[in-house]
Amino acid sequence: MSSPRLPRYHIGCPVWSNRDWIGSLFAAGTKPKDFLRQYSAAFDTVEGNNCFYGLPKPDIVIRWRDESAAGFRFCFKFPRAISHDQRLRGVATETTEFLELLRPLAEADKLGPSFLQLPPSFGPDALPVLHDYLATLPQDFQVAVEVRHPAFFDKGEGERQLNRLLLERKLDRVMLDSRALFSAEPSDADTRTAQGKKPRLPVHAISLGPRPFIRFIGHPDVEANQPFLEPWLDKLVLWLSEGREPYFFAHTPNNRLAPLLARRVEERLQAWLSKAADQGSGA
């Protein structure tokens, strides 16, 4: 886990609760009620699908705040009622409810960028809707936007308009990289399932705001991810040198090995930063 410093980065997993991690990330015999406490001792951020399918009760959010380590960052996905069901239209009530639910985490400095994942059918024609919706959000509310429509990946006018919109608002575009996953032979059920569910889109490594947001969907063999990770390490070092605060989330097909992959990224990044520091000092 990255310790508090300048520049700062955050590396974590898609979830904090996985029984498969008992005996590896979690101590033997750990109960589910202690998963977050132990996870946040190892990593300082997590994606959160919790809010996508339905908002948790406020007392649960308070518990998450109290059980997580100091400096921890939750990065929740916007509710699907906002992004998918109503496609950002007429969602003032739902948005206010979402923001109010997360307020205790924000006040405790435990809220990272929430990511607004838009459906594949949300294309360039809907950009005015996105513009108007983002304008309703508080300026201090951290947001990253994930798009999946093919027109946002062809380097055409639609993509340029999206990037300009986010750049003007100093918001980051989520970078989803599933190349490692799709390089794997679908020889097991978990890999086949993941390849059937995850999008296979071009990777555009571009940071438009202060918090680059990477979702890396990995190969089931942790070692096989290295060629796909190396370019991201270059980017992370660059963004840190620019004073940005990147977030990197490591996925694997069933996430059983996600902590191992996240630790590998942490180790490699630390090595690269140490090397850069030595070169800068002339050592």
PDB file of C-alpha atoms in Angstrom, residues 57-189:
ATOM      1  CA  LYS A  57     -28.441   1.894   4.349  1.00  0.00           C
ATOM      2  CA  PRO A  58     -26.725   4.952   5.875  1.00  0.00           C
ATOM      3  CA  ASP A  59     -25.663   3.017   8.981  1.00  0.00           C
ATOM      4  CA  ILE A  60     -23.752   0.578   6.772  1.00  0.00           C
ATOM      5  CA  VAL A  61     -21.821   3.450   5.182  1.00  0.00           C
ATOM      6  CA  ILE A  62     -20.991   4.725   8.662  1.00  0.00           C
ATOM      7  CA  ARG A  63     -19.689   1.289   9.539  1.00  0.00           C
ATOM      8  CA  TRP A  64     -17.510   1.245   6.418  1.00  0.00           C
ATOM      9  CA  ARG A  65     -16.127   4.635   7.411  1.00  0.00           C
ATOM     10  CA  ASP A  66     -15.290   3.457  10.917  1.00  0.00           C
ATOM     11  CA  GLU A  67     -13.855   0.065   9.949  1.00  0.00           C
ATOM     12  CA  SER A  68     -11.520   1.278   7.191  1.00  0.00           C
ATOM     13  CA  ALA A  69      -8.009   2.528   7.854  1.00  0.00           C
ATOM     14  CA  ALA A  70      -7.074   6.206   7.888  1.00  0.00           C
ATOM     15  CA  GLY A  71      -6.425   7.508   4.378  1.00  0.00           C
ATOM     16  CA  PHE A  72      -8.469   4.759   2.732  1.00  0.00           C
ATOM     17  CA  ARG A  73     -10.393   5.727  -0.429  1.00  0.00           C
ATOM     18  CA  PHE A  74     -13.707   4.235  -1.547  1.00  0.00           C
ATOM     19  CA  CYS A  75     -14.447   4.629  -5.275  1.00  0.00           C
ATOM     20  CA  PHE A  76     -18.116   3.789  -5.735  1.00  0.00           C
ATOM     21  CA  LYS A  77     -19.896   3.250  -9.027  1.00  0.00           C
ATOM     22  CA  PHE A  78     -22.884   5.514  -9.610  1.00  0.00           C
ATOM     23  CA  PRO A  79     -26.230   3.742  -9.188  1.00  0.00           C
ATOM     24  CA  ARG A  80     -27.520   2.087 -12.349  1.00  0.00           C
ATOM     25  CA  ALA A  81     -30.825   3.915 -11.819  1.00  0.00           C
ATOM     26  CA  ILE A  82     -28.901   7.077 -12.740  1.00  0.00           C
ATOM     27  CA  SER A  83     -26.539   5.818 -15.440  1.00  0.00           C
ATOM     28  CA  HIS A  84     -28.396   2.976 -17.151  1.00  0.00           C
ATOM     29  CA  ASP A  85     -32.095   3.054 -16.312  1.00  0.00           C
ATOM     30  CA  GLN A  86     -32.696   6.789 -16.691  1.00  0.00           C
ATOM     31  CA  ARG A  87     -29.520   7.583 -18.648  1.00  0.00           C
ATOM     32  CA  LEU A  88     -28.811  10.774 -16.656  1.00  0.00           C
ATOM     33  CA  ARG A  89     -32.235  12.297 -17.332  1.00  0.00           C
ATOM     34  CA  GLY A  90     -34.531  13.364 -14.512  1.00  0.00           C
ATOM     35  CA  VAL A  91     -32.286  11.944 -11.802  1.00  0.00           C
ATOM     36  CA  ALA A  92     -31.955  14.885  -9.419  1.00  0.00           C
ATOM     37  CA  THR A  93     -33.562  12.994  -6.545  1.00  0.00           C
ATOM     38  CA  GLU A  94     -31.482   9.862  -7.098  1.00  0.00           C
ATOM     39  CA  THR A  95     -28.285  11.901  -7.381  1.00  0.00           C
ATOM     40  CA  THR A  96     -28.951  13.820  -4.189  1.00  0.00           C
ATOM     41  CA  GLU A  97     -29.629  10.561  -2.358  1.00  0.00           C
ATOM     42  CA  PHE A  98     -26.347   9.100  -3.645  1.00  0.00           C
ATOM     43  CA  LEU A  99     -24.325  12.170  -2.663  1.00  0.00           C
ATOM     44  CA  GLU A 100     -25.883  12.363   0.783  1.00  0.00           C
ATOM     45  CA  LEU A 101     -25.192   8.697   1.390  1.00  0.00           C
ATOM     46  CA  LEU A 102     -21.479   9.208   0.659  1.00  0.00           C
ATOM     47  CA  ARG A 103     -21.173  12.411   2.678  1.00  0.00           C
ATOM     48  CA  PRO A 104     -19.813  10.713   5.853  1.00  0.00           C
ATOM     49  CA  LEU A 105     -17.006   9.188   3.801  1.00  0.00           C
ATOM     50  CA  ALA A 106     -16.202  12.514   2.152  1.00  0.00           C
ATOM     51  CA  GLU A 107     -16.146  14.296   5.507  1.00  0.00           C
ATOM     52  CA  ALA A 108     -13.732  11.649   6.826  1.00  0.00           C
ATOM     53  CA  ASP A 109     -11.497  12.068   3.733  1.00  0.00           C
ATOM     54  CA  LYS A 110     -12.240   8.489   2.695  1.00  0.00           C
ATOM     55  CA  LEU A 111     -13.923   9.116  -0.645  1.00  0.00           C
ATOM     56  CA  GLY A 112     -12.016   8.825  -3.901  1.00  0.00           C
ATOM     57  CA  PRO A 113     -13.429   9.405  -7.393  1.00  0.00           C
ATOM     58  CA  SER A 114     -16.847   7.852  -7.906  1.00  0.00           C
ATOM     59  CA  PHE A 115     -17.066   6.437 -11.388  1.00  0.00           C
ATOM     60  CA  LEU A 116     -19.949   7.060 -13.728  1.00  0.00           C
ATOM     61  CA  GLN A 117     -20.105   4.003 -15.978  1.00  0.00           C
ATOM     62  CA  LEU A 118     -22.288   4.690 -19.018  1.00  0.00           C
ATOM     63  CA  PRO A 119     -23.925   1.917 -21.055  1.00  0.00           C
ATOM     64  CA  PRO A 120     -22.595   0.885 -24.499  1.00  0.00           C
ATOM     65  CA  SER A 121     -25.579   2.556 -26.168  1.00  0.00           C
ATOM     66  CA  PHE A 122     -24.695   5.957 -24.668  1.00  0.00           C
ATOM     67  CA  GLY A 123     -22.964   7.552 -27.659  1.00  0.00           C
ATOM     68  CA  PRO A 124     -21.864  10.961 -28.958  1.00  0.00           C
ATOM     69  CA  ASP A 125     -25.455  12.123 -29.543  1.00  0.00           C
ATOM     70  CA  ALA A 126     -25.978  11.948 -25.765  1.00  0.00           C
ATOM     71  CA  LEU A 127     -22.973  14.108 -24.862  1.00  0.00           C
ATOM     72  CA  PRO A 128     -25.170  17.184 -24.195  1.00  0.00           C
ATOM     73  CA  VAL A 129     -27.016  15.107 -21.591  1.00  0.00           C
ATOM     74  CA  LEU A 130     -23.707  14.143 -19.987  1.00  0.00           C
ATOM     75  CA  HIS A 131     -22.599  17.785 -20.034  1.00  0.00           C
ATOM     76  CA  ASP A 132     -25.763  18.943 -18.314  1.00  0.00           C
ATOM     77  CA  TYR A 133     -25.656  16.169 -15.738  1.00  0.00           C
ATOM     78  CA  LEU A 134     -22.030  16.755 -14.774  1.00  0.00           C
ATOM     79  CA  ALA A 135     -22.834  20.456 -14.336  1.00  0.00           C
ATOM     80  CA  THR A 136     -25.288  19.539 -11.567  1.00  0.00           C
ATOM     81  CA  LEU A 137     -22.652  17.763  -9.458  1.00  0.00           C
ATOM     82  CA  PRO A 138     -20.802  19.643  -6.700  1.00  0.00           C
ATOM     83  CA  GLN A 139     -17.443  20.941  -7.877  1.00  0.00           C
ATOM     84  CA  ASP A 140     -15.632  19.199  -5.026  1.00  0.00           C
ATOM     85  CA  PHE A 141     -17.197  15.812  -5.791  1.00  0.00           C
ATOM     86  CA  GLN A 142     -14.568  13.647  -7.478  1.00  0.00           C
ATOM     87  CA  VAL A 143     -15.818  11.875 -10.614  1.00  0.00           C
ATOM     88  CA  ALA A 144     -14.351   9.673 -13.343  1.00  0.00           C
ATOM     89  CA  VAL A 145     -16.422   8.808 -16.419  1.00  0.00           C
ATOM     90  CA  GLU A 146     -16.346   5.403 -18.111  1.00  0.00           C
ATOM     91  CA  VAL A 147     -17.727   5.107 -21.648  1.00  0.00           C
ATOM     92  CA  ARG A 148     -18.223   2.001 -23.756  1.00  0.00           C
ATOM     93  CA  HIS A 149     -19.740   3.207 -27.036  1.00  0.00           C
ATOM     94  CA  PRO A 150     -17.391   2.334 -29.968  1.00  0.00           C
ATOM     95  CA  ALA A 151     -17.507   5.911 -31.280  1.00  0.00           C
ATOM     96  CA  PHE A 152     -15.613   7.065 -28.191  1.00  0.00           C
ATOM     97  CA  PHE A 153     -12.642   4.890 -29.177  1.00  0.00           C
ATOM     98  CA  ASP A 154     -12.185   5.649 -32.883  1.00  0.00           C
ATOM     99  CA  LYS A 155     -10.318   8.952 -32.434  1.00  0.00           C
ATOM    100  CA  GLY A 156     -13.086  10.712 -34.341  1.00  0.00           C
ATOM    101  CA  GLU A 157     -15.123  13.796 -33.550  1.00  0.00           C
ATOM    102  CA  GLY A 158     -17.252  12.002 -30.958  1.00  0.00           C
ATOM    103  CA  GLU A 159     -14.214  11.033 -28.934  1.00  0.00           C
ATOM    104  CA  ARG A 160     -12.703  14.492 -29.283  1.00  0.00           C
ATOM    105  CA  GLN A 161     -15.923  16.062 -27.995  1.00  0.00           C
ATOM    106  CA  LEU A 162     -15.988  13.698 -25.011  1.00  0.00           C
ATOM    107  CA  ASN A 163     -12.372  14.426 -24.149  1.00  0.00           C
ATOM    108  CA  ARG A 164     -12.880  18.181 -24.447  1.00  0.00           C
ATOM    109  CA  LEU A 165     -15.920  17.986 -22.186  1.00  0.00           C
ATOM    110  CA  LEU A 166     -14.023  16.115 -19.482  1.00  0.00           C
ATOM    111  CA  LEU A 167     -10.893  18.241 -19.866  1.00  0.00           C
ATOM    112  CA  GLU A 168     -12.889  21.447 -19.411  1.00  0.00           C
ATOM    113  CA  ARG A 169     -14.388  20.091 -16.208  1.00  0.00           C
ATOM    114  CA  LYS A 170     -11.055  18.614 -15.036  1.00  0.00           C
ATOM    115  CA  LEU A 171     -12.572  15.151 -14.835  1.00  0.00           C
ATOM    116  CA  ASP A 172     -10.849  11.911 -15.705  1.00  0.00           C
ATOM    117  CA  ARG A 173     -11.930   9.346 -18.231  1.00  0.00           C
ATOM    118  CA  VAL A 174     -11.794   5.809 -16.861  1.00  0.00           C
ATOM    119  CA  MET A 175      -9.206   3.736 -18.717  1.00  0.00           C
ATOM    120  CA  LEU A 176     -10.331   0.115 -18.922  1.00  0.00           C
ATOM    121  CA  ASP A 177      -7.725  -2.348 -20.166  1.00  0.00           C
ATOM    122  CA  SER A 178      -8.975  -5.881 -20.827  1.00  0.00           C
ATOM    123  CA  ARG A 179      -6.211  -6.938 -23.233  1.00  0.00           C
ATOM    124  CA  ALA A 180      -4.552  -9.286 -20.741  1.00  0.00           C
ATOM    125  CA  LEU A 181      -7.848 -11.039 -20.038  1.00  0.00           C
ATOM    126  CA  PHE A 182      -8.581 -11.604 -23.717  1.00  0.00           C
ATOM    127  CA  SER A 183      -5.048 -12.858 -24.351  1.00  0.00           C
ATOM    128  CA  ALA A 184      -5.833 -15.863 -22.143  1.00  0.00           C
ATOM    129  CA  GLU A 185      -7.095 -19.178 -23.471  1.00  0.00           C
ATOM    130  CA  PRO A 186     -10.688 -19.644 -22.251  1.00  0.00           C
ATOM    131  CA  SER A 187      -9.789 -23.009 -20.766  1.00  0.00           C
ATOM    132  CA  ASP A 188     -11.580 -22.550 -17.438  1.00  0.00           C
ATOM    133  CA  ALA A 189     -15.085 -21.451 -16.506  1.00  0.00           C
TER     134      ALA A 189
END
